[in-house]
């Protein structure tokens, strides 16, 4: 019998579109403002181009469930964008001002838009009261994940919260799931992964 239930966050506990689409749109819009002109002429890369590259159809507001935005980490998004931008562009991974600006955007936008995917509180609370151990593994940052769960009033239900920056890699790597098993004191084959993307499925398979 399963004793540990490990959840993905976005698309399972949080409404991915309502919570994060405004954020990624704002980050993409900010990023293109930093593209330096060449010979006095601005580059023609648009925020729509950046969004399309990570699986977001800006006009329709559609998210590709196999795209980087749905399955990957923000570091992977930055890497994808960096390859599209001119060589004289700042290093999105290393530039402190850019990182600070993105954090400000995330904080301001998620404060307004954190939205559960339906009534998640009732079933999670019921599982917890039944004696199941709950954990969360996301390709978002750990701090962002904790804030989202806190906003929904359910952070205390989880024995482990693992993000892309927690030191266990990103899904589909299995180490985050295996860490949750270690924290909970259970074997992987007595745990279940609840996710909504191929990255969650592959991580579960890899973790056994």
Short mmCIF file of N, CA, C and O in Angstrom, two decimals, residues 40-136:
data_model
loop_
_atom_site.label_atom_id
_atom_site.label_comp_id
_atom_site.label_asym_id
_atom_site.label_seq_id
_atom_site.Cartn_x
_atom_site.Cartn_y
_atom_site.Cartn_z
N UNK A 40 22.20 51.29 -34.13
CA UNK A 40 21.07 52.17 -33.92
C UNK A 40 19.73 51.55 -34.24
O UNK A 40 18.69 52.19 -34.13
N UNK A 41 19.75 50.28 -34.65
CA UNK A 41 18.50 49.60 -35.00
C UNK A 41 18.20 48.52 -33.96
O UNK A 41 19.06 47.69 -33.66
N UNK A 42 17.01 48.54 -33.41
CA UNK A 42 16.63 47.56 -32.40
C UNK A 42 16.46 46.18 -33.02
O UNK A 42 16.07 46.05 -34.18
N UNK A 43 16.78 45.16 -32.26
CA UNK A 43 16.56 43.80 -32.72
C UNK A 43 15.06 43.55 -32.88
O UNK A 43 14.24 44.16 -32.21
N UNK A 44 14.72 42.62 -33.76
CA UNK A 44 13.32 42.38 -34.06
C UNK A 44 12.73 41.22 -33.27
O UNK A 44 11.60 40.81 -33.52
N UNK A 45 13.47 40.67 -32.36
CA UNK A 45 12.92 39.61 -31.50
C UNK A 45 11.89 40.23 -30.57
O UNK A 45 12.12 41.26 -29.94
N UNK A 46 10.74 39.61 -30.48
CA UNK A 46 9.65 40.13 -29.66
C UNK A 46 9.38 39.20 -28.48
O UNK A 46 9.86 38.06 -28.45
N UNK A 47 8.60 39.69 -27.56
CA UNK A 47 8.22 38.85 -26.42
C UNK A 47 7.41 37.65 -26.90
O UNK A 47 7.49 36.56 -26.33
N UNK A 48 6.64 37.83 -27.97
CA UNK A 48 5.88 36.71 -28.54
C UNK A 48 6.81 35.62 -29.04
O UNK A 48 6.54 34.42 -28.86
N UNK A 49 7.94 36.02 -29.65
CA UNK A 49 8.93 35.05 -30.09
C UNK A 49 9.48 34.25 -28.92
O UNK A 49 9.64 33.02 -29.00
N UNK A 50 9.80 34.94 -27.83
CA UNK A 50 10.34 34.27 -26.65
C UNK A 50 9.32 33.30 -26.06
O UNK A 50 9.67 32.18 -25.67
N UNK A 51 8.08 33.72 -26.02
CA UNK A 51 7.03 32.87 -25.46
C UNK A 51 6.80 31.64 -26.35
O UNK A 51 6.66 30.52 -25.84
N UNK A 52 6.77 31.85 -27.66
CA UNK A 52 6.58 30.71 -28.56
C UNK A 52 7.68 29.67 -28.38
O UNK A 52 7.44 28.46 -28.46
N UNK A 53 8.90 30.14 -28.11
CA UNK A 53 10.05 29.24 -27.99
C UNK A 53 9.94 28.32 -26.78
O UNK A 53 10.58 27.26 -26.74
N UNK A 54 9.15 28.70 -25.79
CA UNK A 54 9.02 27.87 -24.58
C UNK A 54 7.64 27.20 -24.50
O UNK A 54 7.27 26.67 -23.46
N UNK A 55 6.90 27.26 -25.61
CA UNK A 55 5.63 26.54 -25.65
C UNK A 55 4.42 27.33 -25.20
O UNK A 55 3.44 26.74 -24.75
N UNK A 56 4.47 28.65 -25.36
CA UNK A 56 3.33 29.49 -24.99
C UNK A 56 2.86 30.24 -26.23
O UNK A 56 3.61 31.01 -26.83
N UNK A 57 1.61 30.00 -26.63
CA UNK A 57 1.00 30.75 -27.71
C UNK A 57 0.38 31.99 -27.09
O UNK A 57 -0.68 31.94 -26.47
N UNK A 58 1.07 33.13 -27.27
CA UNK A 58 0.67 34.35 -26.58
C UNK A 58 -0.71 34.82 -27.00
O UNK A 58 -1.51 35.27 -26.17
N UNK A 59 -1.02 34.73 -28.27
CA UNK A 59 -2.30 35.24 -28.76
C UNK A 59 -3.48 34.43 -28.22
O UNK A 59 -4.50 34.99 -27.82
N UNK A 60 -3.33 33.12 -28.23
CA UNK A 60 -4.43 32.26 -27.77
C UNK A 60 -4.38 31.98 -26.28
O UNK A 60 -5.35 31.47 -25.71
N UNK A 61 -3.23 32.29 -25.65
CA UNK A 61 -3.07 31.96 -24.23
C UNK A 61 -2.99 30.47 -24.01
O UNK A 61 -3.35 29.96 -22.95
N UNK A 62 -2.49 29.76 -25.03
CA UNK A 62 -2.42 28.30 -24.97
C UNK A 62 -1.02 27.86 -24.54
O UNK A 62 -0.02 28.40 -25.00
N UNK A 63 -0.96 26.86 -23.65
CA UNK A 63 0.30 26.34 -23.15
C UNK A 63 0.49 24.93 -23.67
O UNK A 63 -0.36 24.05 -23.46
N UNK A 64 1.60 24.69 -24.38
CA UNK A 64 1.94 23.36 -24.87
C UNK A 64 2.34 22.49 -23.68
O UNK A 64 3.32 22.79 -23.00
N UNK A 65 1.61 21.41 -23.40
CA UNK A 65 1.94 20.58 -22.23
C UNK A 65 3.29 19.90 -22.33
O UNK A 65 3.81 19.42 -21.32
N UNK A 66 3.90 19.89 -23.53
CA UNK A 66 5.22 19.30 -23.69
C UNK A 66 6.31 20.37 -23.81
O UNK A 66 7.49 20.04 -23.96
N UNK A 67 5.94 21.63 -23.74
CA UNK A 67 6.89 22.72 -23.89
C UNK A 67 7.69 22.97 -22.62
O UNK A 67 7.35 22.48 -21.53
N UNK A 68 8.73 23.80 -22.74
CA UNK A 68 9.59 24.10 -21.60
C UNK A 68 8.82 24.78 -20.48
O UNK A 68 9.04 24.50 -19.30
N UNK A 69 7.89 25.65 -20.83
CA UNK A 69 7.14 26.38 -19.80
C UNK A 69 6.36 25.42 -18.91
O UNK A 69 6.29 25.60 -17.70
N UNK A 70 5.78 24.39 -19.51
CA UNK A 70 4.97 23.43 -18.75
C UNK A 70 5.80 22.38 -18.05
O UNK A 70 5.43 21.91 -16.97
N UNK A 71 6.94 22.01 -18.64
CA UNK A 71 7.68 20.86 -18.12
C UNK A 71 9.03 21.19 -17.50
O UNK A 71 9.57 20.38 -16.75
N UNK A 72 9.58 22.35 -17.84
CA UNK A 72 10.95 22.65 -17.44
C UNK A 72 11.08 23.63 -16.30
O UNK A 72 10.11 23.96 -15.61
N UNK A 73 12.30 24.10 -16.12
CA UNK A 73 12.61 25.06 -15.06
C UNK A 73 12.85 26.43 -15.69
O UNK A 73 13.03 26.55 -16.91
N UNK A 74 12.89 27.47 -14.85
CA UNK A 74 13.15 28.80 -15.39
C UNK A 74 14.57 28.88 -15.94
O UNK A 74 14.83 29.61 -16.90
N UNK A 75 15.49 28.12 -15.37
CA UNK A 75 16.86 28.09 -15.91
C UNK A 75 16.85 27.58 -17.35
O UNK A 75 17.59 28.07 -18.21
N UNK A 76 16.02 26.58 -17.63
CA UNK A 76 15.92 26.06 -18.99
C UNK A 76 15.27 27.06 -19.92
O UNK A 76 15.64 27.17 -21.10
N UNK A 77 14.32 27.84 -19.40
CA UNK A 77 13.73 28.90 -20.19
C UNK A 77 14.77 29.96 -20.53
O UNK A 77 14.86 30.40 -21.68
N UNK A 78 15.56 30.36 -19.55
CA UNK A 78 16.60 31.36 -19.78
C UNK A 78 17.59 30.87 -20.83
O UNK A 78 18.02 31.63 -21.70
N UNK A 79 17.97 29.60 -20.74
CA UNK A 79 18.92 29.04 -21.69
C UNK A 79 18.36 29.08 -23.11
O UNK A 79 19.07 29.41 -24.07
N UNK A 80 17.09 28.75 -23.25
CA UNK A 80 16.44 28.78 -24.56
C UNK A 80 16.42 30.20 -25.11
O UNK A 80 16.73 30.42 -26.29
N UNK A 81 16.07 31.15 -24.26
CA UNK A 81 16.02 32.54 -24.69
C UNK A 81 17.41 33.07 -25.04
O UNK A 81 17.57 33.79 -26.02
N UNK A 82 18.40 32.70 -24.23
CA UNK A 82 19.76 33.20 -24.46
C UNK A 82 20.24 32.83 -25.85
O UNK A 82 20.89 33.62 -26.53
N UNK A 83 19.92 31.62 -26.30
CA UNK A 83 20.35 31.16 -27.62
C UNK A 83 19.70 31.95 -28.75
O UNK A 83 20.23 31.99 -29.86
N UNK A 84 18.56 32.57 -28.47
CA UNK A 84 17.85 33.35 -29.48
C UNK A 84 18.31 34.80 -29.55
O UNK A 84 18.09 35.48 -30.56
N UNK A 85 18.91 35.27 -28.46
CA UNK A 85 19.25 36.68 -28.32
C UNK A 85 20.61 37.00 -28.93
O UNK A 85 21.45 36.11 -29.06
N UNK A 86 20.87 38.24 -29.29
CA UNK A 86 22.15 38.60 -29.91
C UNK A 86 23.32 38.38 -28.96
O UNK A 86 23.14 38.41 -27.73
N UNK A 87 24.51 38.17 -29.49
CA UNK A 87 25.67 37.84 -28.64
C UNK A 87 26.06 38.94 -27.67
O UNK A 87 26.68 38.66 -26.65
N UNK A 88 25.70 40.18 -27.96
CA UNK A 88 26.04 41.28 -27.06
C UNK A 88 25.02 41.44 -25.92
O UNK A 88 25.15 42.33 -25.09
N UNK A 89 24.04 40.56 -25.90
CA UNK A 89 23.02 40.58 -24.84
C UNK A 89 23.64 40.17 -23.51
O UNK A 89 24.61 39.41 -23.46
N UNK A 90 23.09 40.67 -22.41
CA UNK A 90 23.55 40.25 -21.09
C UNK A 90 23.38 38.76 -20.91
O UNK A 90 22.57 38.12 -21.59
N UNK A 91 24.14 38.19 -19.99
CA UNK A 91 23.99 36.78 -19.63
C UNK A 91 22.80 36.67 -18.67
O UNK A 91 22.87 37.12 -17.53
N UNK A 92 21.72 36.09 -19.15
CA UNK A 92 20.49 36.02 -18.34
C UNK A 92 20.68 35.21 -17.07
O UNK A 92 19.99 35.44 -16.08
N UNK A 93 21.61 34.26 -17.10
CA UNK A 93 21.86 33.44 -15.92
C UNK A 93 22.67 34.17 -14.86
O UNK A 93 22.51 33.93 -13.67
N UNK A 94 23.57 35.06 -15.32
CA UNK A 94 24.54 35.65 -14.41
C UNK A 94 24.29 37.11 -14.05
O UNK A 94 24.81 37.59 -13.04
N UNK A 95 23.52 37.82 -14.86
CA UNK A 95 23.31 39.25 -14.62
C UNK A 95 22.43 39.47 -13.38
O UNK A 95 21.26 39.07 -13.37
N UNK A 96 23.00 40.09 -12.37
CA UNK A 96 22.29 40.25 -11.09
C UNK A 96 21.09 41.17 -11.21
O UNK A 96 20.02 40.90 -10.63
N UNK A 97 21.22 42.25 -11.98
CA UNK A 97 20.11 43.18 -12.13
C UNK A 97 18.92 42.49 -12.80
O UNK A 97 17.76 42.71 -12.42
N UNK A 98 19.22 41.65 -13.80
CA UNK A 98 18.14 40.92 -14.47
C UNK A 98 17.47 39.95 -13.49
O UNK A 98 16.24 39.88 -13.42
N UNK A 99 18.28 39.23 -12.74
CA UNK A 99 17.72 38.29 -11.77
C UNK A 99 16.85 38.98 -10.74
O UNK A 99 15.77 38.49 -10.38
N UNK A 100 17.30 40.14 -10.27
CA UNK A 100 16.52 40.90 -9.29
C UNK A 100 15.21 41.38 -9.89
O UNK A 100 14.16 41.33 -9.23
N UNK A 101 15.27 41.83 -11.14
CA UNK A 101 14.06 42.32 -11.80
C UNK A 101 13.05 41.20 -11.99
O UNK A 101 11.84 41.38 -11.78
N UNK A 102 13.54 40.01 -12.36
CA UNK A 102 12.64 38.87 -12.55
C UNK A 102 12.00 38.48 -11.22
O UNK A 102 10.80 38.19 -11.16
N UNK A 103 12.80 38.46 -10.16
CA UNK A 103 12.25 38.13 -8.85
C UNK A 103 11.16 39.11 -8.43
O UNK A 103 10.14 38.72 -7.84
N UNK A 104 11.36 40.38 -8.74
CA UNK A 104 10.35 41.40 -8.43
C UNK A 104 9.07 41.14 -9.22
O UNK A 104 7.96 41.22 -8.68
N UNK A 105 9.23 40.82 -10.51
CA UNK A 105 8.06 40.52 -11.34
C UNK A 105 7.31 39.32 -10.80
O UNK A 105 6.08 39.34 -10.66
N UNK A 106 8.04 38.26 -10.48
CA UNK A 106 7.42 37.05 -9.95
C UNK A 106 6.67 37.35 -8.66
O UNK A 106 5.52 36.92 -8.47
N UNK A 107 7.31 38.08 -7.76
CA UNK A 107 6.68 38.40 -6.47
C UNK A 107 5.40 39.20 -6.67
O UNK A 107 4.36 38.89 -6.06
N UNK A 108 5.48 40.23 -7.51
CA UNK A 108 4.31 41.10 -7.69
C UNK A 108 3.18 40.39 -8.40
O UNK A 108 2.01 40.54 -8.03
N UNK A 109 3.51 39.60 -9.42
CA UNK A 109 2.47 38.95 -10.20
C UNK A 109 1.83 37.78 -9.47
O UNK A 109 0.60 37.62 -9.48
N UNK A 110 2.65 36.94 -8.82
CA UNK A 110 2.06 35.78 -8.14
C UNK A 110 1.28 36.20 -6.91
O UNK A 110 0.35 35.51 -6.49
N UNK A 111 1.64 37.34 -6.34
CA UNK A 111 0.87 37.85 -5.20
C UNK A 111 -0.56 38.14 -5.61
O UNK A 111 -1.49 38.04 -4.82
N UNK A 112 -0.74 38.45 -6.88
CA UNK A 112 -2.07 38.79 -7.38
C UNK A 112 -2.79 37.60 -8.01
O UNK A 112 -4.01 37.61 -8.14
N UNK A 113 -2.03 36.58 -8.42
CA UNK A 113 -2.63 35.56 -9.27
C UNK A 113 -2.56 34.12 -8.77
O UNK A 113 -3.04 33.23 -9.45
N UNK A 114 -1.94 33.86 -7.61
CA UNK A 114 -1.85 32.48 -7.14
C UNK A 114 -3.26 31.89 -7.04
O UNK A 114 -4.10 32.38 -6.32
N UNK A 115 -3.50 30.84 -7.81
CA UNK A 115 -4.84 30.27 -7.88
C UNK A 115 -4.76 28.76 -7.88
O UNK A 115 -4.02 28.16 -8.66
N UNK A 116 -5.52 28.14 -7.00
CA UNK A 116 -5.56 26.69 -6.93
C UNK A 116 -6.28 26.11 -8.14
O UNK A 116 -7.13 26.77 -8.75
N UNK A 117 -5.95 24.87 -8.48
CA UNK A 117 -6.64 24.19 -9.57
C UNK A 117 -7.88 23.51 -8.98
O UNK A 117 -7.90 22.31 -8.71
N UNK A 118 -8.89 24.32 -8.76
CA UNK A 118 -10.10 23.82 -8.12
C UNK A 118 -9.92 23.71 -6.61
O UNK A 118 -9.03 24.32 -6.02
N UNK A 119 -10.76 22.91 -5.98
CA UNK A 119 -10.67 22.70 -4.53
C UNK A 119 -9.62 21.63 -4.24
O UNK A 119 -9.91 20.44 -4.25
N UNK A 120 -8.39 22.08 -4.01
CA UNK A 120 -7.33 21.14 -3.69
C UNK A 120 -7.18 20.95 -2.18
O UNK A 120 -6.63 19.95 -1.72
N UNK A 121 -7.68 21.90 -1.42
CA UNK A 121 -7.49 21.86 0.03
C UNK A 121 -8.21 20.66 0.64
O UNK A 121 -7.65 19.93 1.45
N UNK A 122 -9.47 20.44 0.24
CA UNK A 122 -10.27 19.37 0.85
C UNK A 122 -9.64 17.99 0.67
O UNK A 122 -9.44 17.26 1.65
N UNK A 123 -9.27 17.59 -0.55
CA UNK A 123 -8.68 16.25 -0.70
C UNK A 123 -7.30 16.12 -0.08
O UNK A 123 -6.96 15.06 0.46
N UNK A 124 -6.48 17.19 -0.14
CA UNK A 124 -5.15 17.11 0.47
C UNK A 124 -5.27 16.98 1.98
O UNK A 124 -4.55 16.20 2.61
N UNK A 125 -6.18 17.75 2.56
CA UNK A 125 -6.39 17.66 4.01
C UNK A 125 -6.91 16.28 4.40
O UNK A 125 -6.50 15.71 5.42
N UNK A 126 -7.78 15.72 3.57
CA UNK A 126 -8.32 14.38 3.84
C UNK A 126 -7.23 13.33 3.78
O UNK A 126 -7.16 12.44 4.65
N UNK A 127 -6.35 13.41 2.79
CA UNK A 127 -5.24 12.46 2.70
C UNK A 127 -4.34 12.56 3.92
O UNK A 127 -3.92 11.54 4.48
N UNK A 128 -4.05 13.78 4.32
CA UNK A 128 -3.19 14.00 5.48
C UNK A 128 -3.81 13.40 6.74
O UNK A 128 -3.14 12.74 7.54
N UNK A 129 -5.11 13.61 6.92
CA UNK A 129 -5.79 13.10 8.11
C UNK A 129 -5.90 11.58 8.09
O UNK A 129 -5.97 10.94 9.15
N UNK A 130 -5.89 10.99 6.89
CA UNK A 130 -5.93 9.53 6.76
C UNK A 130 -4.57 8.90 7.05
O UNK A 130 -4.44 7.68 7.06
N UNK A 131 -3.55 9.73 7.24
CA UNK A 131 -2.23 9.22 7.58
C UNK A 131 -1.25 9.12 6.44
O UNK A 131 -0.12 8.64 6.63
N UNK A 132 -1.65 9.60 5.26
CA UNK A 132 -0.71 9.62 4.14
C UNK A 132 0.30 10.75 4.34
O UNK A 132 -0.04 11.83 4.84
N UNK A 133 1.54 10.49 3.95
CA UNK A 133 2.56 11.52 3.93
C UNK A 133 2.51 12.21 2.57
O UNK A 133 2.38 11.54 1.54
N UNK A 134 2.60 13.54 2.57
CA UNK A 134 2.51 14.31 1.34
C UNK A 134 3.82 15.04 1.09
O UNK A 134 4.45 15.54 2.01
N UNK A 135 4.23 15.09 -0.17
CA UNK A 135 5.43 15.82 -0.55
C UNK A 135 5.17 16.50 -1.89
O UNK A 135 4.19 16.20 -2.58
N UNK A 136 6.06 17.41 -2.24
CA UNK A 136 5.90 18.15 -3.49
C UNK A 136 7.25 18.27 -4.18
O UNK A 136 8.26 18.61 -3.54
#
